[in-house]
Amino acid sequence: QVQLVESGGGLVQAGGSLRLSCAASGRTFSRNAMGWFRQAPGKEREFVAALSWNGGATYYADSVKGRFTISRDNAKNTVYLQMSSLKPEDTAAYYCAARGIVGLGTPNSRNGYNYWGQGTQVTVFS
């Protein structure tokens, strides 16, 4: 059974930092693109960041560019999201996603991912 388990969310003051982790089990994703999405209450789930199988290509939403960094450790089957200079508008549930087939697909589209974690809450207060 494939599982993606996020961790690292929490409550943080504006301007602070958090590091999210997503550990995959049940299969390896070392040849697959992975990404992060987020969903605030009453809003659609939106793209945050994604990267290729080896981390050689990264993609970011304009709203987080320069503040967030996505990375991965294929030996640990884990993807990370380092979030800095957090703003109250970053408050959301953050979801890890993995593509089920080799290739990047459309990295900022939810439709390109086959596996999803259960989410971890990030709350930024001012």
mmCIF file of N, CA, C and O in Angstrom, residues 45-82:
data_model
loop_
_atom_site.group_PDB
_atom_site.id
_atom_site.type_symbol
_atom_site.label_atom_id
_atom_site.label_comp_id
_atom_site.label_asym_id
_atom_site.label_seq_id
_atom_site.Cartn_x
_atom_site.Cartn_y
_atom_site.Cartn_z
ATOM 1 N N ARG A 45 -7.614 23.695 -3.986
ATOM 2 C CA ARG A 45 -6.242 23.267 -3.746
ATOM 3 C C ARG A 45 -5.364 23.853 -4.845
ATOM 4 O O ARG A 45 -5.678 23.735 -6.034
ATOM 5 N N GLU A 46 -4.256 24.461 -4.437
ATOM 6 C CA GLU A 46 -3.409 25.142 -5.407
ATOM 7 C C GLU A 46 -1.975 24.626 -5.369
ATOM 8 O O GLU A 46 -1.493 24.145 -4.337
ATOM 9 N N PHE A 47 -1.336 24.748 -6.492
ATOM 10 C CA PHE A 47 0.044 24.326 -6.645
ATOM 11 C C PHE A 47 0.974 25.215 -5.840
ATOM 12 O O PHE A 47 0.796 26.430 -5.788
ATOM 13 N N VAL A 48 1.991 24.592 -5.232
ATOM 14 C CA VAL A 48 3.008 25.340 -4.498
ATOM 15 C C VAL A 48 4.383 25.164 -5.145
ATOM 16 O O VAL A 48 5.044 26.129 -5.509
ATOM 17 N N ALA A 49 4.808 23.907 -5.274
ATOM 18 C CA ALA A 49 6.142 23.635 -5.816
ATOM 19 C C ALA A 49 6.208 22.190 -6.300
ATOM 20 O O ALA A 49 5.448 21.341 -5.837
ATOM 21 N N ALA A 50 7.122 21.934 -7.227
ATOM 22 C CA ALA A 50 7.338 20.579 -7.721
ATOM 23 C C ALA A 50 8.777 20.445 -8.180
ATOM 24 O O ALA A 50 9.462 21.430 -8.431
ATOM 25 N N LEU A 51 9.211 19.186 -8.257
ATOM 26 C CA LEU A 51 10.557 18.956 -8.783
ATOM 27 C C LEU A 51 10.618 17.625 -9.506
ATOM 28 O O LEU A 51 9.821 16.720 -9.264
ATOM 29 N N SER A 52 11.582 17.532 -10.405
ATOM 30 C CA SER A 52 11.776 16.329 -11.204
ATOM 31 C C SER A 52 12.393 15.229 -10.361
ATOM 32 O O SER A 52 12.765 15.428 -9.211
ATOM 33 N N TRP A 53 12.553 14.066 -10.949
ATOM 34 C CA TRP A 53 12.993 12.891 -10.206
ATOM 35 C C TRP A 53 14.352 13.085 -9.541
ATOM 36 O O TRP A 53 14.599 12.560 -8.452
ATOM 37 N N ASN A 54 15.225 13.859 -10.170
ATOM 38 C CA ASN A 54 16.557 14.054 -9.592
ATOM 39 C C ASN A 54 16.741 15.449 -9.006
ATOM 40 O O ASN A 54 17.854 15.822 -8.633
ATOM 41 N N GLY A 55 15.652 16.205 -8.957
ATOM 42 C CA GLY A 55 15.747 17.558 -8.422
ATOM 43 C C GLY A 55 16.370 18.547 -9.382
ATOM 44 O O GLY A 55 16.580 19.703 -9.020
ATOM 45 N N GLY A 56 16.662 18.114 -10.597
ATOM 46 C CA GLY A 56 17.323 18.988 -11.553
ATOM 47 C C GLY A 56 16.432 20.099 -12.080
ATOM 48 O O GLY A 56 16.926 21.138 -12.536
ATOM 49 N N ALA A 57 15.148 19.881 -12.041
ATOM 50 C CA ALA A 57 14.191 20.890 -12.481
ATOM 51 C C ALA A 57 13.215 21.160 -11.346
ATOM 52 O O ALA A 57 12.658 20.228 -10.764
ATOM 53 N N THR A 58 13.040 22.419 -11.020
ATOM 54 C CA THR A 58 12.109 22.800 -9.951
ATOM 55 C C THR A 58 11.129 23.847 -10.480
ATOM 56 O O THR A 58 11.446 24.616 -11.387
ATOM 57 N N TYR A 59 9.954 23.857 -9.893
ATOM 58 C CA TYR A 59 8.894 24.754 -10.315
ATOM 59 C C TYR A 59 8.225 25.325 -9.057
ATOM 60 O O TYR A 59 8.014 24.592 -8.093
ATOM 61 N N TYR A 60 7.869 26.604 -9.127
ATOM 62 C CA TYR A 60 7.250 27.245 -7.981
ATOM 63 C C TYR A 60 6.083 28.126 -8.419
ATOM 64 O O TYR A 60 6.103 28.734 -9.492
ATOM 65 N N ALA A 61 5.093 28.204 -7.574
ATOM 66 C CA ALA A 61 4.040 29.194 -7.759
ATOM 67 C C ALA A 61 4.655 30.577 -7.551
ATOM 68 O O ALA A 61 5.568 30.745 -6.736
ATOM 69 N N ASP A 62 4.156 31.555 -8.265
ATOM 70 C CA ASP A 62 4.692 32.915 -8.136
ATOM 71 C C ASP A 62 4.611 33.419 -6.696
ATOM 72 O O ASP A 62 5.480 34.159 -6.237
ATOM 73 N N SER A 63 3.581 32.988 -5.998
ATOM 74 C CA SER A 63 3.349 33.495 -4.645
ATOM 75 C C SER A 63 4.397 33.027 -3.638
ATOM 76 O O SER A 63 4.526 33.618 -2.564
ATOM 77 N N VAL A 64 5.141 31.969 -3.974
ATOM 78 C CA VAL A 64 6.129 31.448 -3.017
ATOM 79 C C VAL A 64 7.550 31.522 -3.550
ATOM 80 O O VAL A 64 8.502 31.210 -2.824
ATOM 81 N N LYS A 65 7.711 31.927 -4.789
ATOM 82 C CA LYS A 65 9.034 31.984 -5.405
ATOM 83 C C LYS A 65 9.953 32.884 -4.595
ATOM 84 O O LYS A 65 9.577 33.997 -4.212
ATOM 85 N N GLY A 66 11.144 32.385 -4.328
ATOM 86 C CA GLY A 66 12.107 33.150 -3.549
ATOM 87 C C GLY A 66 11.982 32.957 -2.053
ATOM 88 O O GLY A 66 12.864 33.353 -1.291
ATOM 89 N N ARG A 67 10.891 32.341 -1.608
ATOM 90 C CA ARG A 67 10.680 32.111 -0.169
ATOM 91 C C ARG A 67 10.675 30.628 0.173
ATOM 92 O O ARG A 67 11.086 30.250 1.274
ATOM 93 N N PHE A 68 10.204 29.802 -0.739
ATOM 94 C CA PHE A 68 10.107 28.368 -0.501
ATOM 95 C C PHE A 68 11.127 27.637 -1.373
ATOM 96 O O PHE A 68 11.424 28.063 -2.491
ATOM 97 N N THR A 69 11.623 26.516 -0.857
ATOM 98 C CA THR A 69 12.555 25.679 -1.605
ATOM 99 C C THR A 69 12.133 24.221 -1.481
ATOM 100 O O THR A 69 11.981 23.702 -0.361
ATOM 101 N N ILE A 70 11.966 23.573 -2.623
ATOM 102 C CA ILE A 70 11.616 22.158 -2.635
ATOM 103 C C ILE A 70 12.878 21.351 -2.899
ATOM 104 O O ILE A 70 13.734 21.768 -3.693
ATOM 105 N N SER A 71 12.988 20.212 -2.238
ATOM 106 C CA SER A 71 14.146 19.344 -2.442
ATOM 107 C C SER A 71 13.722 17.907 -2.163
ATOM 108 O O SER A 71 12.616 17.663 -1.667
ATOM 109 N N ARG A 72 14.612 16.980 -2.456
ATOM 110 C CA ARG A 72 14.275 15.577 -2.229
ATOM 111 C C ARG A 72 15.523 14.785 -1.899
ATOM 112 O O ARG A 72 16.637 15.166 -2.286
ATOM 113 N N ASP A 73 15.304 13.678 -1.208
ATOM 114 C CA ASP A 73 16.359 12.721 -0.902
ATOM 115 C C ASP A 73 15.839 11.363 -1.362
ATOM 116 O O ASP A 73 15.035 10.732 -0.663
ATOM 117 N N ASN A 74 16.261 10.933 -2.522
ATOM 118 C CA ASN A 74 15.731 9.687 -3.081
ATOM 119 C C ASN A 74 16.140 8.467 -2.264
ATOM 120 O O ASN A 74 15.425 7.458 -2.251
ATOM 121 N N ALA A 75 17.255 8.537 -1.601
ATOM 122 C CA ALA A 75 17.678 7.420 -0.760
ATOM 123 C C ALA A 75 16.698 7.207 0.398
ATOM 124 O O ALA A 75 16.539 6.093 0.892
ATOM 125 N N LYS A 76 16.055 8.291 0.810
ATOM 126 C CA LYS A 76 15.079 8.214 1.900
ATOM 127 C C LYS A 76 13.644 8.236 1.379
ATOM 128 O O LYS A 76 12.701 8.203 2.182
ATOM 129 N N ASN A 77 13.479 8.327 0.068
ATOM 130 C CA ASN A 77 12.129 8.383 -0.525
ATOM 131 C C ASN A 77 11.328 9.515 0.094
ATOM 132 O O ASN A 77 10.139 9.360 0.421
ATOM 133 N N THR A 78 11.978 10.657 0.243
ATOM 134 C CA THR A 78 11.389 11.789 0.966
ATOM 135 C C THR A 78 11.562 13.077 0.173
ATOM 136 O O THR A 78 12.610 13.292 -0.442
ATOM 137 N N VAL A 79 10.546 13.911 0.235
ATOM 138 C CA VAL A 79 10.606 15.227 -0.377
ATOM 139 C C VAL A 79 10.374 16.268 0.719
ATOM 140 O O VAL A 79 9.647 16.007 1.687
ATOM 141 N N TYR A 80 11.000 17.422 0.574
ATOM 142 C CA TYR A 80 10.951 18.467 1.590
ATOM 143 C C TYR A 80 10.440 19.771 0.991
ATOM 144 O O TYR A 80 10.557 20.010 -0.207
ATOM 145 N N LEU A 81 9.910 20.606 1.858
ATOM 146 C CA LEU A 81 9.557 21.964 1.476
ATOM 147 C C LEU A 81 10.040 22.894 2.583
ATOM 148 O O LEU A 81 9.477 22.907 3.672
ATOM 149 N N GLN A 82 11.098 23.628 2.291
ATOM 150 C CA GLN A 82 11.609 24.623 3.227
ATOM 151 C C GLN A 82 10.881 25.925 2.969
ATOM 152 O O GLN A 82 10.931 26.457 1.854
#
